Coordinates of C-alpha atoms in Angstrom, one line a residue:
Chain A
M1 CA -86.0 210.7 -113.5
E2 CA -86.4 207.0 -113.0
P3 CA -90.1 205.6 -111.7
D4 CA -88.7 204.7 -108.4
A5 CA -87.6 208.2 -107.9
Q6 CA -90.7 209.6 -108.7
L7 CA -92.8 207.2 -106.7
V8 CA -90.3 208.3 -103.5
L9 CA -91.6 211.6 -104.7
S10 CA -95.3 211.2 -104.4
C11 CA -94.7 209.2 -101.6
L12 CA -92.9 212.2 -100.1
R13 CA -96.1 214.3 -101.2
G14 CA -98.3 212.3 -99.1
D15 CA -99.1 209.7 -101.7
G16 CA -100.7 206.8 -100.4
S17 CA -100.9 204.5 -103.5
A18 CA -96.9 205.6 -104.5
W19 CA -95.8 203.8 -101.4
E20 CA -98.1 201.2 -102.2
Q21 CA -96.0 201.1 -105.2
I22 CA -93.1 201.1 -104.1
V23 CA -93.5 198.2 -102.1
R24 CA -94.9 196.3 -104.6
R25 CA -92.5 196.8 -106.8
H26 CA -89.8 195.5 -104.5
T27 CA -91.3 192.9 -102.1
R28 CA -90.0 190.3 -104.0
R29 CA -86.1 192.0 -103.8
V30 CA -86.1 192.5 -100.9
Y31 CA -87.5 189.0 -99.6
G32 CA -85.2 187.2 -101.8
L33 CA -82.3 188.3 -100.3
C34 CA -83.6 188.5 -96.9
Y35 CA -84.5 184.6 -97.3
R36 CA -81.2 184.2 -99.1
F37 CA -78.7 185.2 -96.6
I38 CA -81.2 183.9 -93.7
G39 CA -82.1 180.9 -95.1
N40 CA -85.5 180.6 -93.1
A41 CA -88.7 182.1 -94.6
A42 CA -90.4 183.2 -91.2
E43 CA -87.2 184.9 -90.5
A44 CA -86.9 186.0 -93.8
E45 CA -90.5 187.4 -93.4
D46 CA -90.0 189.5 -89.8
L47 CA -86.9 191.2 -91.9
T48 CA -89.1 191.9 -94.7
Q49 CA -91.0 194.1 -92.9
E50 CA -88.7 195.6 -90.5
V51 CA -86.9 196.9 -94.2
F52 CA -89.8 198.5 -94.9
L53 CA -90.7 199.4 -91.4
R54 CA -86.8 201.8 -91.7
V55 CA -87.0 202.8 -95.3
Y56 CA -91.1 204.5 -94.6
R57 CA -89.7 205.9 -91.8
T58 CA -86.4 206.9 -93.6
I59 CA -87.3 207.6 -97.0
G60 CA -86.9 211.6 -97.0
S61 CA -83.5 211.0 -96.7
Y62 CA -83.3 208.7 -99.8
Q63 CA -81.7 211.5 -102.9
S64 CA -81.9 210.0 -106.2
A65 CA -78.7 212.0 -107.4
Q66 CA -76.9 209.4 -105.3
G67 CA -78.0 206.4 -107.1
A68 CA -80.8 204.5 -108.1
F69 CA -83.1 203.5 -105.4
T70 CA -82.8 199.6 -106.0
T71 CA -79.6 200.2 -104.5
W72 CA -80.2 202.4 -101.5
L73 CA -82.7 199.6 -100.9
S74 CA -80.8 197.3 -100.9
S75 CA -77.9 198.9 -98.7
V76 CA -80.9 199.3 -96.2
T77 CA -81.4 195.7 -96.8
R78 CA -77.9 194.4 -95.8
N79 CA -77.6 196.9 -92.8
L80 CA -80.5 195.2 -91.3
L81 CA -78.9 191.9 -92.2
V82 CA -75.7 192.6 -90.9
D83 CA -77.2 194.2 -87.6
N84 CA -79.6 190.4 -87.7
Y85 CA -76.8 188.4 -87.9
R86 CA -74.8 189.8 -85.3
R87 CA -77.8 189.8 -83.1
S88 CA -78.7 186.3 -84.1
R89 CA -75.1 185.4 -83.7
R90 CA -74.5 186.7 -79.9
D91 CA -77.7 184.5 -79.6
R92 CA -75.3 181.4 -80.7
M93 CA -72.8 181.2 -78.6
T94 CA -75.0 179.1 -76.3
D95 CA -75.9 177.1 -78.9
S96 CA -74.1 174.6 -80.7
I97 CA -72.9 175.1 -84.8
D98 CA -75.7 172.4 -85.4
D99 CA -78.8 174.0 -84.3
A100 CA -77.5 177.3 -86.0
M101 CA -77.2 175.9 -89.4
P102 CA -80.6 177.6 -90.6
Q103 CA -83.2 175.1 -91.9
V104 CA -83.8 175.4 -95.7
E105 CA -87.2 175.9 -96.5
E106 CA -88.5 175.2 -99.9
T107 CA -91.6 176.4 -101.8
H108 CA -90.9 177.3 -105.3
V109 CA -94.0 175.1 -107.0
A110 CA -92.3 173.9 -110.8
Q111 CA -94.0 172.3 -113.6
T112 CA -94.0 168.2 -113.2
P113 CA -93.9 166.6 -109.7
Y114 CA -90.1 165.3 -110.4
H115 CA -88.8 168.5 -111.8
A116 CA -90.2 169.8 -108.9
A117 CA -88.6 168.0 -106.1
E118 CA -85.2 167.5 -108.5
R119 CA -85.2 171.5 -108.3
A120 CA -86.2 171.7 -105.2
E121 CA -83.3 169.8 -103.8
R122 CA -80.6 171.4 -105.7
N123 CA -82.2 175.2 -104.7
A124 CA -82.4 173.7 -101.2
Q125 CA -78.5 172.2 -101.4
L126 CA -77.5 175.4 -102.8
Q127 CA -78.9 177.2 -99.8
T128 CA -77.9 175.6 -97.7
A129 CA -74.0 176.1 -99.5
L130 CA -74.2 179.7 -99.5
L131 CA -75.2 179.6 -95.3
R132 CA -71.7 178.0 -94.5
L133 CA -70.0 180.6 -96.0
S134 CA -68.9 183.4 -94.0
P135 CA -71.2 186.4 -94.4
E136 CA -68.9 189.1 -96.2
L137 CA -68.3 186.4 -99.0
R138 CA -72.6 185.7 -98.4
E139 CA -73.8 189.2 -98.8
A140 CA -71.2 189.8 -102.4
V141 CA -72.2 186.8 -104.0
I142 CA -76.0 187.5 -103.5
L143 CA -75.8 191.0 -104.5
R144 CA -74.1 190.2 -107.9
D145 CA -75.4 186.9 -108.4
L146 CA -78.6 186.7 -106.8
Q147 CA -79.7 189.9 -107.6
G148 CA -78.3 191.0 -110.7
L149 CA -76.4 194.1 -108.7
D150 CA -73.2 195.6 -110.8
Y151 CA -69.6 195.7 -109.0
S152 CA -70.3 199.4 -108.5
E153 CA -73.6 198.7 -107.1
V154 CA -72.7 196.3 -105.1
R155 CA -69.3 199.0 -103.8
A156 CA -72.3 201.4 -103.0
V157 CA -74.7 198.2 -100.9
L158 CA -71.2 197.2 -99.0
Q159 CA -69.4 200.9 -99.0
V160 CA -66.3 199.0 -100.2
P161 CA -63.6 199.5 -102.6
E162 CA -65.0 198.0 -105.9
G163 CA -61.3 195.9 -105.8
T164 CA -62.5 195.0 -102.4
V165 CA -66.4 193.5 -104.0
K166 CA -64.4 191.5 -106.8
S167 CA -62.4 189.6 -104.6
R168 CA -65.2 188.6 -102.7
I169 CA -67.7 187.7 -105.0
N170 CA -64.3 185.7 -106.1
R171 CA -63.7 184.1 -103.2
G172 CA -67.3 183.5 -102.8
R173 CA -68.2 181.3 -105.8
I174 CA -65.2 179.7 -105.6
E175 CA -65.8 178.8 -101.8
L176 CA -69.2 178.3 -103.3
A177 CA -67.8 175.7 -105.9
R178 CA -66.1 173.6 -103.0
I179 CA -68.5 173.2 -100.7
L180 CA -70.6 172.6 -103.1
E181 CA -68.2 169.5 -104.2
Q182 CA -67.8 168.6 -100.2
M183 CA -72.0 168.0 -100.2
G184 CA -71.4 165.8 -102.9
V185 CA -73.7 168.3 -105.2
R186 CA -72.2 169.0 -109.2
P187 CA -74.6 171.9 -110.2
A188 CA -75.6 171.2 -113.7
Chain B
M1 CA -45.9 184.8 -119.8
N2 CA -46.2 182.4 -116.5
W3 CA -49.6 181.2 -115.0
T4 CA -49.7 179.6 -112.0
C5 CA -52.5 178.1 -110.6
V6 CA -52.5 180.7 -107.8
Q7 CA -53.6 183.3 -110.2
T8 CA -56.8 180.9 -111.8
E9 CA -58.0 181.5 -108.8
Q10 CA -57.7 185.0 -108.1
R11 CA -58.4 186.2 -112.1
L12 CA -61.1 183.5 -111.9
T13 CA -64.4 185.7 -111.7
D14 CA -62.9 188.1 -114.3
Y15 CA -61.9 185.5 -116.5
L16 CA -65.7 184.4 -116.2
D17 CA -66.7 187.8 -116.7
R18 CA -64.6 188.3 -120.3
A19 CA -62.7 190.9 -118.2
T20 CA -59.1 189.7 -118.5
S21 CA -56.3 190.8 -121.5
A22 CA -55.7 188.8 -124.4
E23 CA -52.7 188.5 -123.2
E24 CA -54.2 186.9 -119.4
T25 CA -56.8 184.9 -121.4
T26 CA -54.0 183.2 -123.7
A27 CA -51.8 182.2 -120.2
L28 CA -54.7 181.2 -118.4
Q29 CA -56.2 179.3 -121.0
A30 CA -52.6 177.3 -122.2
H31 CA -52.1 177.2 -118.3
V32 CA -55.8 174.9 -117.7
K33 CA -54.8 172.7 -120.7
G34 CA -52.3 171.2 -118.5
C35 CA -53.9 171.2 -115.1
S36 CA -56.8 169.4 -114.3
D37 CA -57.1 171.3 -111.5
C38 CA -57.3 174.6 -112.5
A39 CA -59.8 172.9 -115.3
V40 CA -61.5 171.6 -112.6
L41 CA -62.1 174.9 -110.5
I42 CA -62.9 176.8 -113.5
A43 CA -65.6 174.2 -114.6
A44 CA -67.2 173.7 -111.6
V45 CA -67.1 177.9 -110.6
E46 CA -68.7 178.3 -113.6
A47 CA -71.8 176.0 -112.9
T48 CA -71.9 177.4 -109.5
V49 CA -72.2 181.1 -111.1
R50 CA -74.8 179.2 -113.4
A51 CA -76.5 177.6 -111.0
I52 CA -77.2 180.6 -108.7
Q53 CA -78.3 183.0 -111.7
T54 CA -80.5 180.4 -112.7
A55 CA -82.5 179.5 -109.1
P56 CA -85.4 180.2 -108.7
E57 CA -87.0 182.8 -106.6
P58 CA -88.3 181.7 -103.3
E59 CA -91.9 182.4 -103.2
I60 CA -93.3 185.3 -101.3
P61 CA -95.6 184.7 -98.0
P62 CA -98.7 185.5 -100.0
Q63 CA -99.8 187.8 -96.7
L64 CA -96.4 190.0 -96.6
F65 CA -97.8 192.7 -99.0
A66 CA -100.4 193.8 -96.7
K67 CA -98.4 193.3 -93.6
I68 CA -96.0 195.5 -94.5
I69 CA -99.2 198.2 -95.6
D70 CA -100.8 197.7 -92.5
A71 CA -97.1 197.9 -90.7
T72 CA -96.6 201.1 -92.1
S73 CA -99.3 203.7 -93.7
G74 CA -102.3 201.1 -93.3
V75 CA -103.3 202.0 -96.5
R76 CA -104.2 200.6 -99.4
A77 CA -104.8 202.7 -102.5
S78 CA -106.0 199.1 -104.9
G79 CA -107.8 196.1 -103.6
G80 CA -108.2 196.9 -99.6
G81 CA -111.1 196.9 -97.8
W82 CA -113.7 194.7 -98.4
R83 CA -112.6 193.4 -101.7
D84 CA -109.4 192.0 -99.8
W85 CA -111.7 190.6 -97.7
L86 CA -114.2 189.0 -100.3
R87 CA -110.9 187.4 -101.9
H88 CA -109.8 186.0 -98.6
A89 CA -112.8 184.7 -97.9
T90 CA -113.3 181.7 -100.0
L91 CA -114.4 179.3 -98.0
I92 CA -117.6 181.3 -97.8
W93 CA -117.7 180.5 -101.3
S94 CA -117.7 177.2 -101.2
P95 CA -121.0 175.7 -101.8
R96 CA -120.6 173.5 -98.4
F97 CA -120.4 176.5 -96.8
A98 CA -123.4 177.6 -98.2
M99 CA -125.4 174.8 -97.4
G100 CA -124.7 175.1 -94.2
A101 CA -125.0 178.7 -93.5
L102 CA -128.7 178.6 -94.9
T103 CA -129.2 175.4 -93.1
M104 CA -128.0 177.3 -89.9
A105 CA -130.4 180.3 -90.7
A106 CA -133.5 178.3 -91.9
S107 CA -133.4 176.1 -88.5
L108 CA -132.6 179.2 -86.2
L109 CA -135.6 180.5 -88.0
I110 CA -137.6 178.2 -87.3
V111 CA -137.3 177.7 -84.0
L112 CA -137.6 181.9 -83.4
H113 CA -140.8 181.0 -85.1
A114 CA -142.3 178.0 -83.1
A115 CA -140.5 180.1 -80.3
S116 CA -142.8 182.8 -80.9
T117 CA -139.5 184.5 -79.6
P118 CA -140.5 188.8 -79.9
G119 CA -136.8 189.3 -79.9
N120 CA -135.8 190.7 -76.3
A121 CA -133.1 189.2 -74.1
E122 CA -135.2 187.4 -71.6
A123 CA -138.0 185.8 -74.9
Y124 CA -133.9 184.4 -75.9
A125 CA -133.5 183.6 -72.1
A126 CA -136.2 181.4 -72.0
I127 CA -135.6 179.1 -75.1
N128 CA -135.6 176.0 -73.1
P129 CA -136.3 172.7 -74.9
M130 CA -139.7 172.0 -72.8
N131 CA -140.7 175.9 -73.8
L132 CA -140.3 175.2 -77.3
I133 CA -142.3 171.8 -77.2
R134 CA -145.3 173.7 -76.2
A135 CA -144.8 176.4 -78.2
A136 CA -144.7 174.1 -81.5
D137 CA -147.7 172.4 -79.9
R138 CA -149.5 176.2 -80.2
Q139 CA -148.0 176.8 -83.1
V140 CA -150.0 173.5 -84.8
H141 CA -153.2 173.8 -83.0
R142 CA -153.0 177.4 -84.4
T143 CA -151.9 176.2 -87.6
Y144 CA -154.4 173.3 -88.2
A145 CA -157.5 175.9 -87.4
H146 CA -156.1 178.3 -89.7
T147 CA -156.2 175.5 -92.2
A148 CA -159.3 174.0 -91.3
K149 CA -161.1 177.3 -91.4
F150 CA -160.1 178.3 -93.9
V151 CA -160.9 175.4 -95.9
S152 CA -164.5 175.4 -94.8
D153 CA -164.6 179.0 -95.9
L154 CA -163.5 177.7 -99.4
R155 CA -166.4 175.2 -99.0
L156 CA -168.7 177.2 -98.9
V157 CA -167.5 179.8 -101.2
Y158 CA -168.0 177.3 -103.6
E159 CA -171.0 175.5 -102.7
I160 CA -172.9 178.8 -103.7
E161 CA -171.2 179.6 -106.5
S162 CA -172.4 176.2 -107.5
R163 CA -175.6 176.8 -106.2
L164 CA -176.0 180.0 -108.3
Q165 CA -174.9 178.3 -111.4
P166 CA -178.0 178.1 -114.5
E167 CA -179.2 174.3 -115.0
S168 CA -178.3 174.0 -118.2
E169 CA -174.6 174.7 -118.1
P170 CA -173.1 171.5 -115.6
A171 CA -173.9 169.6 -119.1
A172 CA -171.2 171.1 -120.9
S173 CA -168.4 169.3 -119.3
P174 CA -169.8 165.9 -117.7
A175 CA -168.1 164.4 -115.2
P176 CA -167.8 160.6 -113.6
P177 CA -169.9 160.6 -110.8
T178 CA -168.9 161.0 -107.3
P179 CA -169.5 157.5 -104.8
E180 CA -171.7 158.6 -102.5
Q181 CA -170.2 157.4 -99.8
N182 CA -167.6 159.7 -100.0
H183 CA -169.9 162.7 -98.3
Q184 CA -168.9 163.5 -94.8
P185 CA -171.9 164.2 -92.3
G186 CA -172.8 167.6 -92.0
D187 CA -171.9 167.4 -96.2
A188 CA -174.2 169.7 -98.5
P189 CA -176.9 167.2 -100.0
P190 CA -175.6 165.6 -103.2
Q191 CA -176.6 167.8 -106.3
S192 CA -177.8 167.0 -109.4
N193 CA -175.6 168.1 -111.6
S194 CA -172.0 167.0 -111.4
A195 CA -170.0 170.0 -110.9
P196 CA -170.8 170.5 -107.3
R197 CA -169.4 166.7 -106.8
N198 CA -166.4 167.8 -108.8
Y199 CA -166.0 170.5 -105.7
D200 CA -166.9 168.3 -103.3
H201 CA -164.8 166.0 -104.0
A202 CA -161.5 168.8 -104.2
F203 CA -162.6 170.1 -101.1
R204 CA -162.8 166.3 -99.1
S205 CA -159.0 166.2 -100.8
S206 CA -158.0 169.3 -99.7
E207 CA -159.0 168.7 -96.0
L208 CA -157.3 165.7 -96.2
F209 CA -154.7 167.9 -97.1
A210 CA -154.5 169.9 -94.9
S211 CA -154.9 167.8 -92.1
A212 CA -151.5 165.8 -93.2
I213 CA -149.7 169.2 -92.9
S214 CA -151.0 170.7 -90.2
G215 CA -149.0 167.7 -88.6
D216 CA -152.2 166.2 -86.8
L217 CA -149.9 163.0 -85.9
F218 CA -147.1 165.5 -84.7
L219 CA -150.4 166.6 -82.6
S220 CA -151.4 163.6 -81.3
A221 CA -147.7 162.8 -80.8
I222 CA -147.2 165.1 -78.1
R223 CA -150.4 165.2 -76.5
S224 CA -149.8 161.4 -76.0
D225 CA -146.2 162.7 -74.2
P226 CA -147.2 163.2 -70.6

């Protein structure tokens, strides 16, 4: 049995430290997914909390036989992201497109000031380009290339056939490359 | 096998993942040699994928973990409680904060002591500048009286002690004679041996010192204040 599944079992038996370990192990993944999809640190933080709140309430529904815990967790996160996207899209109906474009925030620290600035700028451009992708393509690219899930895991999270997953990832990558080109960014 | 630009787009991810057949790979590569658009596209997508996969992870907000635990189980098994509090209260350990806190505590103690507050609400309510000055005045008087009495007692003890000493002993430790004008009215008469004179000198010094520390000048300043 994988460590996460054991932790889930301990958690269901009422072991508080098991839940703490689950949160500790997966906060980075969930926050990363939220941040890459939304592009705003504060919103990503709120949504990460929401994800773990939902996971805490529904952890009993996780069955290790159906797949890895990370896949289940990514599904929960993705569903909340989609809900959040729909909600914010409704809100944006009255706003201009420019206002709706999330502000890109960069908090990563690199070795030297020069490299830090360069890296931060490149990362911000990448994030901006990601946010210009349609949500369907964006989530597929994030899950595959940023979260490192394989195709079957992405299929399990998105609940679509594997052919669709491959197609979305392929289109997402090409679209992203074109957006970066339009922005005048040439990835190294 | 004929290969088109549309096919390059459709099979691009499989090609980069090395998931195309040998026949497809050969056809694609042959096409790319004569098609700069496809060559540019492949290079751009390859670079983009590399950039995404090596992009730095966003920094997690420092309090996120604690917020999640508080919002869910509310129980932190490791490191929580006072340890967490201490970890986040790093400001307390800074020298500037510690010095400030110490100064405040000392000031408060001095004020409370001077005001002679017994610690009830009425006494705290009575703290005002005039009360504080009066209390300080009383305290200075009391301190001066205590010090004067202490010096006087000490003098008496040393005088008795010096008179009880045998006549032959003081010669062992000769000391420079004390000028007669240093004697004050009411002092014991000068002795033939030097020890009492030394003691007398010490008494005089301690008296002056006691007078200084008991705030004689401060007292006179307060008294002159209408």
